[in-house]
Amino acid sequence: MTETTALETTTLEKLDDRGRQIVFTGARTSNTFADTPVTDDELADVWELTRWTPTMANTQPLRVVFVRTGEGKERLLPHIAEGNLEKTKAAPATAIVAYDNNWHQEIPNVFPIRPEMKDYFDADETARHGAGGWSAGLQAGAFILAVRAAGLAAGPIAGYDTAGVDKEFFPEGDWTTKMIVNIGHPGENPWFDRLPRVETEAAVKWA
């Protein structure tokens, strides 16, 4: 487990160029995976990084199922679109990144200065899923960065049957699939050509 300590200075360090390349500028979505195993410790490291993601009122609504056994893959693969099937079979681990529909139950534990927020979100489902979905989205993006930071390749996919995955893995309806990410080490020809980024001038304004 990571131990956090209070900041001893108000001058923060900047991630060096190599770190930025690993997590951001040089990182790519992997479309093939090597046979190299991924260990439980490596996957635990991914979650250990992810759980420090900032969320609204520290509510942390994201949950993860790491699918890495043959039995688990057999349950998952029927719900994966054909175009993503081979890469999901090959990946030594696949993460079902999910949203906890009852995340507000943890509020007294994770935000003890305002335990009454639990009752507010319990009474207002629209507000609960609006706030929770926003925070889960932040954590989902950070999950991909955490995979990269842990020295692994991330291959998020969009082609899958959400309802089918939810029925198979979350039959009680407590969690909802938000994203599926294949995890491993890059295989043969893993990268598509780098695609353009939106020009800064089109995406950024100054006020």
XYZ file of C-alpha atoms in Angstrom:
207
model
C 0.000 0.000 0.000
C 1.175 3.520 -0.769
C 1.734 5.738 2.256
C 0.893 9.389 1.752
C 2.593 12.153 3.698
C 1.772 15.812 4.107
C 3.463 18.077 1.594
C 6.527 19.596 3.180
C 6.769 22.473 0.735
C 4.489 24.581 -1.417
C 6.861 24.145 -4.362
C 5.663 21.115 -6.331
C 7.885 18.968 -8.505
C 7.283 18.665 -12.222
C 7.140 15.236 -13.859
C 10.278 14.854 -15.953
C 10.236 14.425 -19.737
C 10.557 10.642 -19.534
C 7.652 10.377 -17.111
C 5.495 12.571 -19.342
C 6.363 10.384 -22.319
C 5.460 7.163 -20.480
C 2.086 8.416 -19.276
C 1.065 10.916 -21.950
C 2.985 11.897 -25.067
C 4.587 8.567 -25.963
C 1.853 6.254 -24.727
C -0.461 4.476 -27.151
C -3.458 2.165 -27.139
C -2.159 -1.378 -27.632
C -4.021 -3.513 -30.170
C -2.017 -6.717 -29.684
C -0.584 -8.341 -26.571
C 2.409 -10.565 -25.869
C 2.193 -13.835 -23.943
C 4.039 -12.208 -21.031
C 1.931 -12.740 -17.896
C 0.564 -9.899 -15.804
C 0.718 -10.587 -12.082
C -1.817 -9.867 -9.377
C 0.730 -7.513 -7.812
C 0.976 -5.503 -11.039
C -2.793 -5.202 -11.273
C -2.997 -4.236 -7.612
C -0.448 -1.512 -8.369
C -2.713 -0.158 -11.115
C -5.590 0.113 -8.658
C -3.348 1.599 -5.975
C -2.539 4.469 -8.345
C -6.111 4.843 -9.587
C -7.677 5.181 -6.158
C -5.868 8.476 -5.525
C -7.758 10.145 -8.384
C -9.536 13.337 -7.252
C -13.326 12.948 -7.125
C -16.220 15.057 -5.901
C -16.105 15.111 -2.092
C -13.654 12.178 -2.207
C -16.542 9.839 -3.101
C -14.601 7.413 -5.377
C -17.484 5.655 -7.194
C -15.301 3.558 -9.532
C -14.930 -0.193 -9.073
C -12.902 -2.765 -11.062
C -13.114 -6.451 -11.875
C -9.783 -7.825 -13.127
C -10.560 -10.733 -15.443
C -7.445 -12.867 -15.769
C -8.480 -16.535 -15.477
C -9.672 -18.799 -18.258
C -13.041 -19.110 -16.574
C -13.362 -15.349 -16.291
C -12.511 -14.841 -19.963
C -15.076 -17.477 -20.961
C -17.712 -15.453 -19.153
C -16.594 -12.166 -20.713
C -15.820 -13.041 -24.338
C -19.423 -13.752 -25.480
C -20.204 -10.098 -24.764
C -17.266 -8.642 -26.699
C -17.785 -7.357 -30.259
C -16.136 -9.389 -33.016
C -13.638 -6.656 -33.855
C -12.303 -6.686 -30.303
C -12.480 -10.424 -29.693
C -8.958 -11.522 -30.629
C -7.197 -8.777 -28.708
C -9.330 -9.487 -25.643
C -8.528 -13.202 -25.893
C -4.821 -12.427 -26.153
C -4.630 -9.904 -23.318
C -3.391 -11.563 -20.124
C -5.806 -9.397 -18.131
C -8.945 -7.460 -18.922
C -10.409 -4.884 -16.569
C -14.141 -4.310 -16.332
C -14.129 -0.743 -15.073
C -17.472 -0.194 -13.400
C -19.585 2.391 -11.614
C -21.007 1.626 -8.189
C -24.667 2.628 -8.316
C -24.660 2.840 -4.518
C -21.414 4.735 -4.092
C -23.103 7.164 -1.695
C -23.248 4.470 0.985
C -19.504 5.020 1.508
C -19.837 8.756 2.203
C -19.632 8.461 6.025
C -16.325 6.588 5.553
C -14.698 8.619 2.789
C -16.096 12.081 3.592
C -16.722 11.997 7.347
C -16.993 15.778 7.648
C -20.334 15.642 5.798
C -21.954 12.264 6.513
C -25.419 13.728 5.893
C -24.611 13.833 2.169
C -25.387 10.117 2.115
C -29.030 10.818 2.938
C -29.229 13.571 0.308
C -27.998 11.308 -2.476
C -30.081 8.419 -1.195
C -33.199 10.539 -1.707
C -32.257 12.010 -5.100
C -31.323 9.364 -7.664
C -30.835 11.892 -10.473
C -28.356 13.893 -8.411
C -26.655 10.698 -7.244
C -25.952 9.390 -10.723
C -25.100 12.819 -12.083
C -22.453 13.435 -9.456
C -21.309 9.816 -9.329
C -21.067 9.435 -13.083
C -18.951 12.570 -13.335
C -16.496 11.355 -10.707
C -16.406 7.836 -12.158
C -15.472 9.355 -15.512
C -12.518 11.110 -13.908
C -11.391 7.852 -12.344
C -11.855 5.883 -15.569
C -9.509 8.210 -17.443
C -7.010 8.029 -14.611
C -7.219 4.222 -14.678
C -5.721 4.177 -18.188
C -2.938 6.504 -17.071
C -2.330 4.256 -14.056
C -1.910 1.216 -16.320
C 0.744 3.119 -18.250
C 2.448 4.384 -15.102
C 2.644 0.792 -13.833
C 4.672 -0.226 -16.900
C 1.842 -1.966 -18.742
C 0.005 -1.358 -21.996
C -3.652 -0.348 -21.925
C -6.081 -1.278 -24.687
C -9.463 0.295 -23.918
C -12.279 -0.958 -26.148
C -15.733 0.410 -26.895
C -17.227 -2.592 -28.688
C -19.040 -4.755 -26.145
C -22.541 -5.499 -24.904
C -22.874 -3.475 -21.711
C -26.119 -5.122 -20.670
C -24.635 -8.578 -21.246
C -21.508 -7.831 -19.223
C -23.599 -6.362 -16.411
C -25.923 -9.363 -16.337
C -22.995 -11.786 -16.224
C -20.779 -10.015 -13.702
C -23.166 -7.764 -11.763
C -26.485 -9.647 -11.636
C -27.555 -7.821 -8.481
C -27.472 -4.527 -10.388
C -25.129 -2.929 -7.884
C -22.407 -2.049 -10.402
C -22.646 -0.886 -14.031
C -19.934 -1.370 -16.657
C -18.377 1.927 -17.699
C -15.360 0.811 -19.741
C -13.416 -2.324 -20.649
C -9.628 -2.180 -20.803
C -7.313 -4.932 -21.995
C -4.018 -4.935 -20.076
C -0.669 -6.521 -20.791
C 2.597 -6.029 -22.629
C 2.597 -4.992 -26.310
C 2.573 -7.809 -28.846
C 3.499 -7.832 -32.521
C 2.683 -4.593 -34.382
C 0.717 -3.229 -31.430
C 0.330 0.383 -32.519
C -1.741 2.099 -35.176
C -0.142 5.137 -36.761
C -0.319 8.153 -34.467
C -3.455 10.102 -35.282
C -3.595 13.923 -35.260
C -4.489 15.941 -32.189
C -6.887 18.869 -32.320
C -4.886 22.025 -32.905
C -4.295 24.015 -29.739
C -5.745 27.118 -31.380
C -9.045 25.302 -31.921
C -9.224 23.837 -28.433
C -7.860 26.477 -26.066
C -9.007 30.008 -25.326
C -7.516 32.502 -22.929
C -9.501 34.925 -20.807
